[in-house]
Amino acid sequence: VSNPPIFTIARILARLGIESKAITSRELVRFIEAGEPARLEAIFRKIFHDAPQTGCDPDRDLVDKSVLEIGCGRNGGLAPFMMRQNAKHYIGIDPMVNQEILRSDAVMKALERRYFSPGTNDPADAVTLRKRYETRCQFRQGANADSEVRSNSLDMITSISCLEHIDDLESEIASFSETLKPGGCHIHLVNFSNHLDKEKPFHWIYELDPEAFKHSHGDIINLKRPSDVKSLFEKLEFETTLTPIDIRPDAVPTNTLHPWWKEHYGIAELGIRTAVLHAVKKP
């Protein structure tokens, strides 16, 4: 609602496979000018702040690392932040991403002006950061983009509120994990809510059993709960921890709770809105 109509129309058309590069570029510049790259950085930092058991410090442990972000979005996700942290290589994967637009002169100038300014931990100037972005960042479309990444070449695979949207999650994670080095890690913020209402995060999603939900609502979310996601990584032999961040059992609508959910999960787990998953690939 807050977007100018032209951007809303452009986004709808993009989902239909019709994209105006000029309008998308303008939308990206607006995204940068609004300070959204800094907001994504803050979210990423908070992931590690809220889950200190990961043992990772973003200001120390991203330097010279190769990182893949699942679901980077059309705006390039964490790519600018990774360049400020002097990552060696960044790959962003999303069905709607467009590398040509993300590297356009208008977008790069906006990043230089609004985000690529020297920080206390990175003395690099905006020109140096722009060069890093242009030479070290790659963006790929499609679910099979990981096939272009060499096995055992990545240090980290990450995402912000993405895993819950992947239908065949086990297969996808197994495929992506082939690209991780031994000792490399997954670090994901997973959102188990309905993504619509922070005050009513579980409204309607527990009213049907999963099969009926999928038939009625499609693949909008995969309905995997925290224990399911954790077990999936453990099955792939990762050393895995899952840390609930936002827990709201009082928000679970028990009066409309389908019996299937009562049989398979406790209310405490059903009330987990967000969690951080950290999984290390064994040598």
Coordinates of C-alpha atoms in Angstrom, one line a residue, residues 73-196:
G73 CA 15.1 -11.4 -3.1
R74 CA 15.0 -9.0 -6.1
N75 CA 17.0 -6.4 -4.0
G76 CA 20.1 -8.4 -3.6
G77 CA 19.7 -9.4 0.0
L78 CA 22.9 -9.3 2.2
A79 CA 25.3 -8.8 -0.8
P80 CA 26.2 -5.2 0.2
F81 CA 26.8 -6.1 3.8
M82 CA 29.0 -9.1 2.8
M83 CA 31.2 -6.7 0.8
R84 CA 31.5 -4.3 3.7
Q85 CA 32.7 -7.3 5.7
N86 CA 35.2 -8.1 3.0
A87 CA 33.8 -11.6 2.1
K88 CA 35.7 -13.3 -0.7
H89 CA 32.7 -14.4 -2.6
Y90 CA 28.9 -14.0 -2.4
I91 CA 26.2 -15.8 -4.3
G92 CA 22.6 -14.7 -4.0
I93 CA 19.9 -17.1 -5.3
D94 CA 16.3 -16.1 -5.9
P95 CA 13.7 -16.7 -8.7
M96 CA 13.2 -12.9 -9.0
V97 CA 16.7 -11.6 -8.9
N98 CA 18.3 -9.9 -11.9
Q99 CA 22.1 -9.5 -11.9
E100 CA 22.1 -6.9 -14.7
I101 CA 19.9 -4.6 -12.8
L102 CA 21.7 -5.1 -9.5
R103 CA 24.9 -4.1 -11.2
S104 CA 23.5 -1.1 -13.1
D105 CA 25.1 2.2 -12.7
A106 CA 22.1 3.8 -11.0
V107 CA 22.0 1.1 -8.3
M108 CA 25.7 1.1 -7.7
K109 CA 25.8 4.9 -7.3
A110 CA 22.9 4.6 -4.8
L111 CA 24.9 2.0 -2.8
E112 CA 28.0 4.2 -2.9
R113 CA 26.1 7.2 -1.7
R114 CA 23.9 5.6 0.9
Y115 CA 25.5 2.4 2.2
F116 CA 29.1 2.1 1.1
S117 CA 30.6 4.6 3.5
P118 CA 33.6 3.8 5.7
G119 CA 32.7 2.2 9.0
T120 CA 34.7 1.6 12.2
N121 CA 35.6 -2.0 11.2
D122 CA 36.1 -1.4 7.5
P123 CA 38.3 1.5 6.3
A124 CA 37.6 0.8 2.7
D125 CA 36.2 3.7 0.7
A126 CA 33.0 3.6 -1.4
V127 CA 34.9 3.1 -4.7
T128 CA 36.7 0.0 -3.2
L129 CA 33.4 -1.4 -1.9
R130 CA 31.7 -0.9 -5.3
K131 CA 34.6 -2.8 -7.0
R132 CA 34.2 -5.6 -4.5
Y133 CA 30.5 -5.8 -5.2
E134 CA 31.0 -5.8 -9.0
T135 CA 33.7 -8.5 -8.9
R136 CA 32.8 -10.7 -6.0
C137 CA 28.9 -10.8 -6.1
Q138 CA 26.9 -13.2 -8.3
F139 CA 23.2 -13.5 -8.5
R140 CA 21.4 -16.5 -9.9
Q141 CA 17.8 -17.3 -10.6
G142 CA 16.0 -20.7 -10.1
A143 CA 16.1 -23.4 -7.5
N144 CA 18.9 -25.3 -9.2
A145 CA 21.3 -22.4 -9.2
D146 CA 23.4 -24.3 -6.6
S147 CA 24.5 -26.7 -9.4
E148 CA 26.7 -23.9 -10.7
V149 CA 28.6 -23.8 -7.4
R150 CA 31.5 -26.2 -6.8
S151 CA 31.2 -28.9 -4.1
N152 CA 33.0 -28.1 -0.9
S153 CA 33.6 -24.5 -1.9
L154 CA 31.4 -22.5 0.5
D155 CA 32.0 -21.4 4.1
M156 CA 28.4 -20.4 4.9
I157 CA 24.8 -20.8 3.6
T158 CA 22.4 -18.4 5.0
S159 CA 18.8 -17.0 4.7
I160 CA 16.4 -14.7 6.3
S161 CA 12.8 -15.9 6.4
C162 CA 13.1 -18.2 3.4
L163 CA 13.3 -21.9 4.5
E164 CA 9.6 -21.9 5.5
H165 CA 8.7 -21.2 1.8
I166 CA 10.6 -24.1 0.3
D167 CA 8.2 -27.0 -0.4
D168 CA 10.7 -29.9 -0.8
L169 CA 13.0 -28.5 1.9
E170 CA 14.9 -31.7 2.6
S171 CA 15.9 -32.2 -1.0
E172 CA 16.9 -28.6 -1.5
I173 CA 18.9 -28.4 1.7
A174 CA 20.7 -31.7 0.8
S175 CA 21.6 -30.3 -2.6
F176 CA 22.8 -26.9 -1.2
S177 CA 24.8 -28.7 1.5
E178 CA 27.0 -30.4 -1.1
T179 CA 28.6 -27.0 -1.8
L180 CA 29.6 -26.5 1.9
K181 CA 33.2 -27.2 3.0
P182 CA 33.6 -29.6 5.9
G183 CA 33.3 -27.3 9.0
G184 CA 31.2 -24.9 7.0
C185 CA 27.8 -23.9 8.4
H186 CA 24.2 -23.1 7.7
I187 CA 22.8 -20.1 9.6
H188 CA 19.1 -19.3 9.0
L189 CA 16.4 -17.2 10.5
V190 CA 13.2 -19.3 10.1
N191 CA 9.8 -17.7 10.4
F192 CA 7.1 -20.2 11.4
S193 CA 4.2 -17.7 11.4
N194 CA 1.6 -16.8 8.8
H195 CA 3.7 -13.8 7.6
L196 CA 0.6 -11.6 7.7

